[in-house]
mmCIF file with all atom_site columns, C-alpha atoms in Angstrom:
data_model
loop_
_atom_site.group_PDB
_atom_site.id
_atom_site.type_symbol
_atom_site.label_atom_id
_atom_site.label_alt_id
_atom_site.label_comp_id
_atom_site.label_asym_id
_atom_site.label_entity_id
_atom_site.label_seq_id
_atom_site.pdbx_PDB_ins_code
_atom_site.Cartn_x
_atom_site.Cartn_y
_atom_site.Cartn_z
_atom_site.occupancy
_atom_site.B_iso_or_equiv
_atom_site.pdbx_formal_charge
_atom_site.auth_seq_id
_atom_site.auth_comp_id
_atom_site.auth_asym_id
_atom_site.auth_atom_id
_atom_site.pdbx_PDB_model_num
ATOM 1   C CA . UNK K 1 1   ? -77.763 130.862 64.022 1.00 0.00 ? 1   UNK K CA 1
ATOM 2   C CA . UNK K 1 2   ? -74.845 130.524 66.674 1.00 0.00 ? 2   UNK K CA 1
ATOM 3   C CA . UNK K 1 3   ? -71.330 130.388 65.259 1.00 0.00 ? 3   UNK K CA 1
ATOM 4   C CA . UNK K 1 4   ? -70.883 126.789 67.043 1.00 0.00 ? 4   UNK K CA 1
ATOM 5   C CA . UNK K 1 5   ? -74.026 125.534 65.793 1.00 0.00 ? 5   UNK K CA 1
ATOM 6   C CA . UNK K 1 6   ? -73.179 126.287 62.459 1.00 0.00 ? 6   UNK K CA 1
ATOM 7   C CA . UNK K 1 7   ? -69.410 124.602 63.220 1.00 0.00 ? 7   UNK K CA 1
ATOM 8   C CA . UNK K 1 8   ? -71.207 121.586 64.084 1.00 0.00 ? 8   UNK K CA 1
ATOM 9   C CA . UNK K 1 9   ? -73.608 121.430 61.136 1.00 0.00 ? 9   UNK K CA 1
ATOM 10  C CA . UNK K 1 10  ? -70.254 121.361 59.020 1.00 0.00 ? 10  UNK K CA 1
ATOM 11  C CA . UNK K 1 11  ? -68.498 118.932 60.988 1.00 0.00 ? 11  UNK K CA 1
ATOM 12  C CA . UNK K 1 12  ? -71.178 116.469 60.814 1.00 0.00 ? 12  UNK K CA 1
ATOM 13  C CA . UNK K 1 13  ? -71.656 116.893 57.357 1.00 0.00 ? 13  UNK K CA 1
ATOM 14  C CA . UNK K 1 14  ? -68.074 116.586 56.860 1.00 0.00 ? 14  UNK K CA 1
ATOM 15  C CA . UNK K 1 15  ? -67.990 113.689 58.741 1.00 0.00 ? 15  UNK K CA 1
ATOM 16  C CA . UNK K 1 16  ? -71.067 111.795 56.423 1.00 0.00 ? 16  UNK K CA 1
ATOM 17  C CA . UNK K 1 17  ? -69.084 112.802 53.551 1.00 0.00 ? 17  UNK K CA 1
ATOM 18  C CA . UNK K 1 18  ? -65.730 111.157 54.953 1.00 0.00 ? 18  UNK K CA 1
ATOM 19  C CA . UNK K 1 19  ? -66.966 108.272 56.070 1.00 0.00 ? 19  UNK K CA 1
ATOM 20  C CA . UNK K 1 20  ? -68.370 106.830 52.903 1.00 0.00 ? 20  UNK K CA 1
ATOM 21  C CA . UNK K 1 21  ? -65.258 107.428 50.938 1.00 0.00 ? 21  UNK K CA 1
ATOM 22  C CA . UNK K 1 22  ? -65.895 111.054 49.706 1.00 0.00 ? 22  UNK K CA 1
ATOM 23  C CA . UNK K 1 23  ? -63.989 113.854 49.208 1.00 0.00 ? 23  UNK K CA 1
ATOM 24  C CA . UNK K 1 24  ? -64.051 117.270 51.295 1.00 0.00 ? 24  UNK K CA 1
ATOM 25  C CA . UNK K 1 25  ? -63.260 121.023 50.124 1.00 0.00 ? 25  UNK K CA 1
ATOM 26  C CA . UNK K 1 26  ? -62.096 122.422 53.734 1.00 0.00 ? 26  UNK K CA 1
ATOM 27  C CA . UNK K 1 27  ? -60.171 125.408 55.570 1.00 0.00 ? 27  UNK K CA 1
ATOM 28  C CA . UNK K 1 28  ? -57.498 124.403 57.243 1.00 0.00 ? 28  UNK K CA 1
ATOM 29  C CA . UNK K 1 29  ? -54.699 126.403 59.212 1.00 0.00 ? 29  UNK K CA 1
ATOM 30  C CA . UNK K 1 30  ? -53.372 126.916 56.469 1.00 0.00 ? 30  UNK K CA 1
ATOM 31  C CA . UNK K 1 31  ? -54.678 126.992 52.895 1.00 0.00 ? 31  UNK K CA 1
ATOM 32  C CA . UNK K 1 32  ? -57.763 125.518 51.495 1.00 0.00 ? 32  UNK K CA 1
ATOM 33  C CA . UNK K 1 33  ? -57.590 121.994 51.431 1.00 0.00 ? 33  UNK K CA 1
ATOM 34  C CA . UNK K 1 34  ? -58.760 118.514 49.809 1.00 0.00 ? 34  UNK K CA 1
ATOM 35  C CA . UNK K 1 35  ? -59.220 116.254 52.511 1.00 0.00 ? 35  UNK K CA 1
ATOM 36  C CA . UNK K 1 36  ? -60.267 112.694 52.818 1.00 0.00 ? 36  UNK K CA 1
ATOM 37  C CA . UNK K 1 37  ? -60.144 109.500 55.537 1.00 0.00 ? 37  UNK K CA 1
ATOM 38  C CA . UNK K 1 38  ? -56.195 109.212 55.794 1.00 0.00 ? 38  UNK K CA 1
ATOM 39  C CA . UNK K 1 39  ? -56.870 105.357 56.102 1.00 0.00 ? 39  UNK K CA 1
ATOM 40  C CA . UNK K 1 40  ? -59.478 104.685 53.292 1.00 0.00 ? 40  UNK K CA 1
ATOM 41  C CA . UNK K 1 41  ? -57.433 103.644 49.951 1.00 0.00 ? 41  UNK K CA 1
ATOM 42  C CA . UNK K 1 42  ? -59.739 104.289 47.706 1.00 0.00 ? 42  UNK K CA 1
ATOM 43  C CA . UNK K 1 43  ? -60.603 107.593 48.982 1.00 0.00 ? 43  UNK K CA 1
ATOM 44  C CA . UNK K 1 44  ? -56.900 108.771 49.461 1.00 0.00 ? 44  UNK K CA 1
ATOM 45  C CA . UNK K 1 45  ? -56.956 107.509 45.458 1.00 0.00 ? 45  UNK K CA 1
ATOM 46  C CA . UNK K 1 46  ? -59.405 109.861 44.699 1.00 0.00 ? 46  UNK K CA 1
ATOM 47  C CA . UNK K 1 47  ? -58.063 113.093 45.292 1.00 0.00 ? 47  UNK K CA 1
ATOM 48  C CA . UNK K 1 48  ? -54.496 111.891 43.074 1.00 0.00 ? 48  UNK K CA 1
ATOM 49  C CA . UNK K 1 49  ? -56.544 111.369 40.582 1.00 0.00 ? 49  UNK K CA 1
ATOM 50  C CA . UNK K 1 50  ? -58.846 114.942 41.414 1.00 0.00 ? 50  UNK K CA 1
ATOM 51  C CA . UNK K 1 51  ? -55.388 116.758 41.348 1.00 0.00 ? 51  UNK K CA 1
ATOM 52  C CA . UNK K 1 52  ? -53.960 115.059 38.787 1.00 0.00 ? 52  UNK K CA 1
ATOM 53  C CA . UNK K 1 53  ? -51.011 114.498 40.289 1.00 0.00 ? 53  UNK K CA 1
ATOM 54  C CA . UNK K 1 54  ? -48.920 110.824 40.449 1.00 0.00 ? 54  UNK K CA 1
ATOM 55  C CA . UNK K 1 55  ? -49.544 108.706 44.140 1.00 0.00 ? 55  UNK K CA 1
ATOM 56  C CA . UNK K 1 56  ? -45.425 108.646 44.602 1.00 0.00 ? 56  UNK K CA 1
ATOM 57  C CA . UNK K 1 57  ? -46.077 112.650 45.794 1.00 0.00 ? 57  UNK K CA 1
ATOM 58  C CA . UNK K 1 58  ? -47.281 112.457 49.009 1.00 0.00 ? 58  UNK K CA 1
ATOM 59  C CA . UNK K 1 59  ? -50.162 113.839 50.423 1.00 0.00 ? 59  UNK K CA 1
ATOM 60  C CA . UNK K 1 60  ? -49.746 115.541 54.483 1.00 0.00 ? 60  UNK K CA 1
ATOM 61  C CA . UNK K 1 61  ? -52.268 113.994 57.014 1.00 0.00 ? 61  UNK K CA 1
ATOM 62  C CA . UNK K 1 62  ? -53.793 116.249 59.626 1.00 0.00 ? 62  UNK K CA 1
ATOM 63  C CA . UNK K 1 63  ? -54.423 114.722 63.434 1.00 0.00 ? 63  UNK K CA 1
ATOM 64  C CA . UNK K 1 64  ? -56.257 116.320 65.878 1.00 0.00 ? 64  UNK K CA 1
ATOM 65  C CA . UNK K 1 65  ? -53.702 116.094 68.736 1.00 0.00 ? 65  UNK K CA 1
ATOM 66  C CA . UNK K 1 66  ? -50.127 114.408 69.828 1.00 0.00 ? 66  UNK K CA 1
ATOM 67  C CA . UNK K 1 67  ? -52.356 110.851 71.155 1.00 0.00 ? 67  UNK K CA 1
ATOM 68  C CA . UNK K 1 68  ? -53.561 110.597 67.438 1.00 0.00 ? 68  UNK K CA 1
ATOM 69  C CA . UNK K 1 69  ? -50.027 111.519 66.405 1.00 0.00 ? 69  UNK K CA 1
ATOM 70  C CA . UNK K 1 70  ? -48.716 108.654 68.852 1.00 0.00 ? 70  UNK K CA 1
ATOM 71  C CA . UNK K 1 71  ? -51.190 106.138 67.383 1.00 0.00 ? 71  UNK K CA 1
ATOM 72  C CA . UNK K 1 72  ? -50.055 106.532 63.282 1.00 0.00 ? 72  UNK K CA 1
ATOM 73  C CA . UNK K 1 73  ? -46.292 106.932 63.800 1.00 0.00 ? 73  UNK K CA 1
ATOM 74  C CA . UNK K 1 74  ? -44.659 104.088 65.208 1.00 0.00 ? 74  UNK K CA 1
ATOM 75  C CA . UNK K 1 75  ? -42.017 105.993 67.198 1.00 0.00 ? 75  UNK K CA 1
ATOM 76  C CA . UNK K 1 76  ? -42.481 109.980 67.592 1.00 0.00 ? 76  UNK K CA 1
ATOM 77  C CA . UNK K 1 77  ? -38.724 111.312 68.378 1.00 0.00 ? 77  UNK K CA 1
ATOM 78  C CA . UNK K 1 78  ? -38.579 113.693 71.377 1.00 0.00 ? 78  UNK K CA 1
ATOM 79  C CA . UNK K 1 79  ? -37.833 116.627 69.462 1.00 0.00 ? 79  UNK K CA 1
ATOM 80  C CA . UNK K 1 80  ? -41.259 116.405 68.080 1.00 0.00 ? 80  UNK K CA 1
ATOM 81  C CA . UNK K 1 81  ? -42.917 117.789 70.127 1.00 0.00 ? 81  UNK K CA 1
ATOM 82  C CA . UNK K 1 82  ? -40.419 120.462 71.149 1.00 0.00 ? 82  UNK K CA 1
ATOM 83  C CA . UNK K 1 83  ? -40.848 121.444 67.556 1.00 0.00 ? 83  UNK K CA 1
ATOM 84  C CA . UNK K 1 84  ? -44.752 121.357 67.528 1.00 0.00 ? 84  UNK K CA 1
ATOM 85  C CA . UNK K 1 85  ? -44.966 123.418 70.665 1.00 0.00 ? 85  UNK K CA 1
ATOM 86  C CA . UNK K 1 86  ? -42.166 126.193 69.571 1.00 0.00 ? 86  UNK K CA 1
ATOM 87  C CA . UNK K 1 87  ? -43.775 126.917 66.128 1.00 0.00 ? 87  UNK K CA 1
ATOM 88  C CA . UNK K 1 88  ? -44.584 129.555 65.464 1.00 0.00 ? 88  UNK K CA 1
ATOM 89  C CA . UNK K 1 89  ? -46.799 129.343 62.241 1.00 0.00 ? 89  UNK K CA 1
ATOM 90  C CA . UNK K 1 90  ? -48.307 125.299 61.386 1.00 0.00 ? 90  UNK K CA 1
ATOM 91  C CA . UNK K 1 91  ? -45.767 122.966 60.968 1.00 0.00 ? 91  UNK K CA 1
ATOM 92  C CA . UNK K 1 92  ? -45.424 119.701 59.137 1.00 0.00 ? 92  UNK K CA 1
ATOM 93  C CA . UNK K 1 93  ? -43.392 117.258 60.337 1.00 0.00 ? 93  UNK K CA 1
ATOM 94  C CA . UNK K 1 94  ? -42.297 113.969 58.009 1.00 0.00 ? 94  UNK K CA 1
ATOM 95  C CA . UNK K 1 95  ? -41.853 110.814 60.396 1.00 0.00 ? 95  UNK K CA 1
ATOM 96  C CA . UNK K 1 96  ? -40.841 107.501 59.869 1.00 0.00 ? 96  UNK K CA 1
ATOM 97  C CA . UNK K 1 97  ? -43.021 104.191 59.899 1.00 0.00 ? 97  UNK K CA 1
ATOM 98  C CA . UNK K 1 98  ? -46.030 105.455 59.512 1.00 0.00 ? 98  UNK K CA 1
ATOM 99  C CA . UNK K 1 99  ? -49.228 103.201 61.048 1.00 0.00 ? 99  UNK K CA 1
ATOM 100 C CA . UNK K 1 100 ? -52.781 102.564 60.585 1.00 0.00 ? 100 UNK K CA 1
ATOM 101 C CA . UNK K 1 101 ? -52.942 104.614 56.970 1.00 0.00 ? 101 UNK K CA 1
ATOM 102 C CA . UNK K 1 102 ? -53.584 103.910 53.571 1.00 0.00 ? 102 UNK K CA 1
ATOM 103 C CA . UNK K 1 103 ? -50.823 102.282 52.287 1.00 0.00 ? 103 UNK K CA 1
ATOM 104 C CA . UNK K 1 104 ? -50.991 104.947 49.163 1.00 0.00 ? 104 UNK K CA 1
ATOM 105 C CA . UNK K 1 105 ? -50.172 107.778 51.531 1.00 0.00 ? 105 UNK K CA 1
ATOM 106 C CA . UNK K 1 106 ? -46.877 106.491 52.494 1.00 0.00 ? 106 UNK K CA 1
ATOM 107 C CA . UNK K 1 107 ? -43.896 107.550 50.899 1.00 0.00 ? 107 UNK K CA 1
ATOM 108 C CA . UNK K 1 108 ? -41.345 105.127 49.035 1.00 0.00 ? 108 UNK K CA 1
ATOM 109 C CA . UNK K 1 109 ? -39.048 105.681 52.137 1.00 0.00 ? 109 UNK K CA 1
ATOM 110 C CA . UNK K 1 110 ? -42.043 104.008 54.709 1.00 0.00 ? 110 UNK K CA 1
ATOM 111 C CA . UNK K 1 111 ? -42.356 108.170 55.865 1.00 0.00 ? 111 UNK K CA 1
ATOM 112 C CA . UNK K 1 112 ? -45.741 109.768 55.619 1.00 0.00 ? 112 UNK K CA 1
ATOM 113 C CA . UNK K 1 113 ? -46.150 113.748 56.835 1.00 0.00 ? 113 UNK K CA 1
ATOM 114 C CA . UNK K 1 114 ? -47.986 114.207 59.328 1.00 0.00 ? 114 UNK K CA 1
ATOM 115 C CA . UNK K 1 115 ? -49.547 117.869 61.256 1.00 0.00 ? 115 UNK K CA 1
ATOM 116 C CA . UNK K 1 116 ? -51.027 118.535 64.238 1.00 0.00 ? 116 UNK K CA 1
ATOM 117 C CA . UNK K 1 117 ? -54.181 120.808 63.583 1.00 0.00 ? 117 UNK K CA 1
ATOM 118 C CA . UNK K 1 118 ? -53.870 124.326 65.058 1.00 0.00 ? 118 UNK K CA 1
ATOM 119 C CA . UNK K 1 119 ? -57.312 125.495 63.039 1.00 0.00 ? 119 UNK K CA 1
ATOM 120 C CA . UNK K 1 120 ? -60.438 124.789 65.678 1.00 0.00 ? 120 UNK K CA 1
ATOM 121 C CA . UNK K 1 121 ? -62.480 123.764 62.923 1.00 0.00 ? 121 UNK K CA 1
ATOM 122 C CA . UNK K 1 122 ? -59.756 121.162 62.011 1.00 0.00 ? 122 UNK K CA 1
ATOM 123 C CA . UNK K 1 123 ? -58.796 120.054 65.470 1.00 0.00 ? 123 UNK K CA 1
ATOM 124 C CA . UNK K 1 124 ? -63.460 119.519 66.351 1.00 0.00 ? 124 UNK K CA 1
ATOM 125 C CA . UNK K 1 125 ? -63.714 117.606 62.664 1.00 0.00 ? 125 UNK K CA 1
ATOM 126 C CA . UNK K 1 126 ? -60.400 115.312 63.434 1.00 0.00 ? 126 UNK K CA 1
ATOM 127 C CA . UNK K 1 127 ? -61.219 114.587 66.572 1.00 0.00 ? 127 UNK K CA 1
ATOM 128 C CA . UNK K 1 128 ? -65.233 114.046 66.099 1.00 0.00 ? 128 UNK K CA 1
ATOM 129 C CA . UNK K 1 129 ? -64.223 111.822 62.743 1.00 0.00 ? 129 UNK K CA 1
ATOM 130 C CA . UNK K 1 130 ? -61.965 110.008 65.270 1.00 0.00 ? 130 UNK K CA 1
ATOM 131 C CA . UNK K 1 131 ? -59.340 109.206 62.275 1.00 0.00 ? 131 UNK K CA 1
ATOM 132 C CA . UNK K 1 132 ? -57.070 111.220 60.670 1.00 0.00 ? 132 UNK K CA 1
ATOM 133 C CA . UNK K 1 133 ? -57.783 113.246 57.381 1.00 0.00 ? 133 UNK K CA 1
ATOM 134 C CA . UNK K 1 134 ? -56.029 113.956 54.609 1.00 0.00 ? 134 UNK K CA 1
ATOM 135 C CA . UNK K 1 135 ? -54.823 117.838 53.652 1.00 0.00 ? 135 UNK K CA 1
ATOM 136 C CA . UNK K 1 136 ? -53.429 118.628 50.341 1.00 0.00 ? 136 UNK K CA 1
ATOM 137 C CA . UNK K 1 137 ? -53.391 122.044 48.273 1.00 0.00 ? 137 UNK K CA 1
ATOM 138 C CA . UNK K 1 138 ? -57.073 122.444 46.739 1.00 0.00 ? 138 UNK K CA 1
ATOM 139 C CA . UNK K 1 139 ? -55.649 122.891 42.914 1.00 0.00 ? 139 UNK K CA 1
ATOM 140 C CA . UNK K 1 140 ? -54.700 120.596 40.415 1.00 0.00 ? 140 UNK K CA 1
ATOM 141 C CA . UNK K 1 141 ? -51.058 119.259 40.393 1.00 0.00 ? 141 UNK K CA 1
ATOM 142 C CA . UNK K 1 142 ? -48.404 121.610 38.808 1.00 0.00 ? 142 UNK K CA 1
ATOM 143 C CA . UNK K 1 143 ? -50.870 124.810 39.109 1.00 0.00 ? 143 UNK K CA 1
ATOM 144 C CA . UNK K 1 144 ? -50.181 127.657 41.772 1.00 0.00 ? 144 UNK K CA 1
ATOM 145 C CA . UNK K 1 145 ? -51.734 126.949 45.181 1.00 0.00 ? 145 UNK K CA 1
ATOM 146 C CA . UNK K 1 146 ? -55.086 129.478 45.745 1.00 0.00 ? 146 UNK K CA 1
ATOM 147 C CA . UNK K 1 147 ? -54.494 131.706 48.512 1.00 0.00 ? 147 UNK K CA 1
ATOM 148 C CA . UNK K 1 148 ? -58.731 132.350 48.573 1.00 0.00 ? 148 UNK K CA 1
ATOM 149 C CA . UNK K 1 149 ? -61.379 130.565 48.413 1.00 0.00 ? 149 UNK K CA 1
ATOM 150 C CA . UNK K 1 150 ? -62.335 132.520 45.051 1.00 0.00 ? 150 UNK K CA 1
ATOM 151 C CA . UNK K 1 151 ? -58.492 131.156 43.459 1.00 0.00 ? 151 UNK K CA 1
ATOM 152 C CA . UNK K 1 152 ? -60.070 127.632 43.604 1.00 0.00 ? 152 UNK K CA 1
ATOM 153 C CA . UNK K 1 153 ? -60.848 126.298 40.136 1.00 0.00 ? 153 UNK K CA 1
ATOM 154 C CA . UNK K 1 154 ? -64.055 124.554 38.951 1.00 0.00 ? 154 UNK K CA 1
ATOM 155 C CA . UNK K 1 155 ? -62.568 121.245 38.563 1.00 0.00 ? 155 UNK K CA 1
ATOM 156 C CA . UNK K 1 156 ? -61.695 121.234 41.893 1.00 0.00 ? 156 UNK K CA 1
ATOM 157 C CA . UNK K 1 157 ? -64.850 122.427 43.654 1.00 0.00 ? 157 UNK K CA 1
ATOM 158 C CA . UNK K 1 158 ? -66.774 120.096 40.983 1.00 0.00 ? 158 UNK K CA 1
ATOM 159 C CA . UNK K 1 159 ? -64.778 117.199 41.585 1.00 0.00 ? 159 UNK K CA 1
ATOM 160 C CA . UNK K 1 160 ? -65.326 117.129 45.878 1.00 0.00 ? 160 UNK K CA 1
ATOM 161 C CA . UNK K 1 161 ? -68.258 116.015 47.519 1.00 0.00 ? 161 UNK K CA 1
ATOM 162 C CA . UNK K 1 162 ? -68.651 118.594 49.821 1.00 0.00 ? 162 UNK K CA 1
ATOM 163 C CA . UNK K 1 163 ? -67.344 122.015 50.005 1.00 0.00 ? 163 UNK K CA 1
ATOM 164 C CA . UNK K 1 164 ? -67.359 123.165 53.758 1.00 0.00 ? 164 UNK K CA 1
ATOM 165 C CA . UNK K 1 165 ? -69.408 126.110 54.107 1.00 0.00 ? 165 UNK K CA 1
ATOM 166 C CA . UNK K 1 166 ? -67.148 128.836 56.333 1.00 0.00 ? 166 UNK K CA 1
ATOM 167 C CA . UNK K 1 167 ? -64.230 131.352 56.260 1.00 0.00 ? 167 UNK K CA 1
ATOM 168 C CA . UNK K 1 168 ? -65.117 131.017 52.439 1.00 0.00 ? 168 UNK K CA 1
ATOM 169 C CA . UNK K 1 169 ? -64.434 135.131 52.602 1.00 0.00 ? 169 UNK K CA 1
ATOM 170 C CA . UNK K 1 170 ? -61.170 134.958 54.282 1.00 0.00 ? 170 UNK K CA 1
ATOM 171 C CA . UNK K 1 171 ? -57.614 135.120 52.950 1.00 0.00 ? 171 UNK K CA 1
ATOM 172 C CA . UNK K 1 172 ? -55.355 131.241 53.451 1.00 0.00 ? 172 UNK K CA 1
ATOM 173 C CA . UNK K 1 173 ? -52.706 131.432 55.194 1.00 0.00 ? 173 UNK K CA 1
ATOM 174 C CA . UNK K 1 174 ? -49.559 130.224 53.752 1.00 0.00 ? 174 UNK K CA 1
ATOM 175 C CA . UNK K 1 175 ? -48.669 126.470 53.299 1.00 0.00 ? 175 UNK K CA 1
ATOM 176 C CA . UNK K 1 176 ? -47.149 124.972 56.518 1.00 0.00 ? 176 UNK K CA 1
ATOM 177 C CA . UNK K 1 177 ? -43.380 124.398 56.853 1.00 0.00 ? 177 UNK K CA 1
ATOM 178 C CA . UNK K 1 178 ? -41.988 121.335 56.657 1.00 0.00 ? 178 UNK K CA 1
ATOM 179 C CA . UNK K 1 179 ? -39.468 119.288 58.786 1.00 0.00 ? 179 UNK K CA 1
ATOM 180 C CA . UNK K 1 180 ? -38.090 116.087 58.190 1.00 0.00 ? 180 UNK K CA 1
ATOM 181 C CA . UNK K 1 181 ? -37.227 113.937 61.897 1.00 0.00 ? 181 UNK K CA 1
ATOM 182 C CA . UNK K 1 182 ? -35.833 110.385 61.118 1.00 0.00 ? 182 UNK K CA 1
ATOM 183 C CA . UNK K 1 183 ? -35.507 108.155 63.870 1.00 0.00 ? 183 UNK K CA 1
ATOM 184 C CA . UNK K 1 184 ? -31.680 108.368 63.902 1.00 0.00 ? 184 UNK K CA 1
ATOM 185 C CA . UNK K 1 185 ? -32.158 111.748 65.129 1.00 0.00 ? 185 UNK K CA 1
ATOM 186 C CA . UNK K 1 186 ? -31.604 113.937 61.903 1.00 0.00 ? 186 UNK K CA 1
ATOM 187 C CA . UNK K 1 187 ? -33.435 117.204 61.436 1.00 0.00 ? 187 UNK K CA 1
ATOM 188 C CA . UNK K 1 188 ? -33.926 118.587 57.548 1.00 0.00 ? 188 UNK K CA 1
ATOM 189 C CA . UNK K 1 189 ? -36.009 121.581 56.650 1.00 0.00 ? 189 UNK K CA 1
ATOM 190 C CA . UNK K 1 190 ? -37.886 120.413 53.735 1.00 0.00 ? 190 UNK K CA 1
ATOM 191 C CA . UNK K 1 191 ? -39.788 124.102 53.607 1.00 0.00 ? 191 UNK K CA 1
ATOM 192 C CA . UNK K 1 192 ? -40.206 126.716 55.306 1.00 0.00 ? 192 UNK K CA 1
#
């Protein structure tokens, strides 16, 4: 079967799975990743209580491209995209008054973290799903992130929906950095 066949057979998959409220396994430019719909409460409630993990830690949000980016942050500084397009490994920027997401993905401060998708399979299931999806570390709060698909743990692949078939045999990358822009202009590297 043709590479992009199969691609699409995953995406639309992914894409049932997302829009009733379910939970994804999924490769992302960086490590594996839990995913969900970024605006669907209940769902984004799901995977804290898959990973175990508190809902004040955040959660990053993956968008398909800077006119999704423009549509869930009120007011994208400048430098944003200077920073997006200079990158050079995926980076994960933390912006100020968030929009149009569940209201458990947003941070204490009104910030939510937001990427721009560098993967292909990422950028087709974003864009196709027409909302943006959720990305956090596929292991259970406190635990070391896998760096393979093997290094995920049975909870974890029992506790998703769906686990996206492809690069299952291929190393994750690292976990993106992270850069905080407020409005007032203020760059912090959060990680690198």
């Amino acid at each position: 079967m043709p590479k992009k066949f199969i691609m699409q057979e995953e995406i639309n998959k992914c894409i049932e799975i997302l829009s009733k409220g379910g939970l994804i396994l999924y490769p992302t430019d960086t490590v594996w990743g839990i995913g969900c719909d970024a605006t669907n409460e209940e769902a984004v409630a799901k995977i804290y209580a898959l990973k175990k993990r508190e809902n004040t830690k955040t959660m990053i949000c993956l968008v398909a491209n800077d006119f999704m980016l423009e549509k869930h942050v009120s007011a994208v500084p400048e430098v944003a995209y200077d920073i997006i397009d200079l990158a050079t490994k995926p980076t994960t920027i933390v912006y100020d008054n968030p929009k149009g997401v569940a209201k458990n993905l947003v941070a204490e401060d009104n910030t939510l973290a937001i990427r721009v998708a560098s993967d292909k399979f990422c950028q087709y299931l974003i864009s196709n799903f027409k909302k943006p999806i959720v990305s956090t570390s596929a292991n259970i709060a406190g635990e070391t992130t896998p760096q393979t698909f093997q290094e995920i743990s049975i909870a974890i692949l029992k506790g998703v929906d769906y686990v996206v078939n492809l690069h299952q045999d291929q190393n994750s990358g690292t976990p993106s950095s992270i850069i905080k822009l407020g409005n007032d202009g203020v760059v912090k590297i959060i990680r690198e």
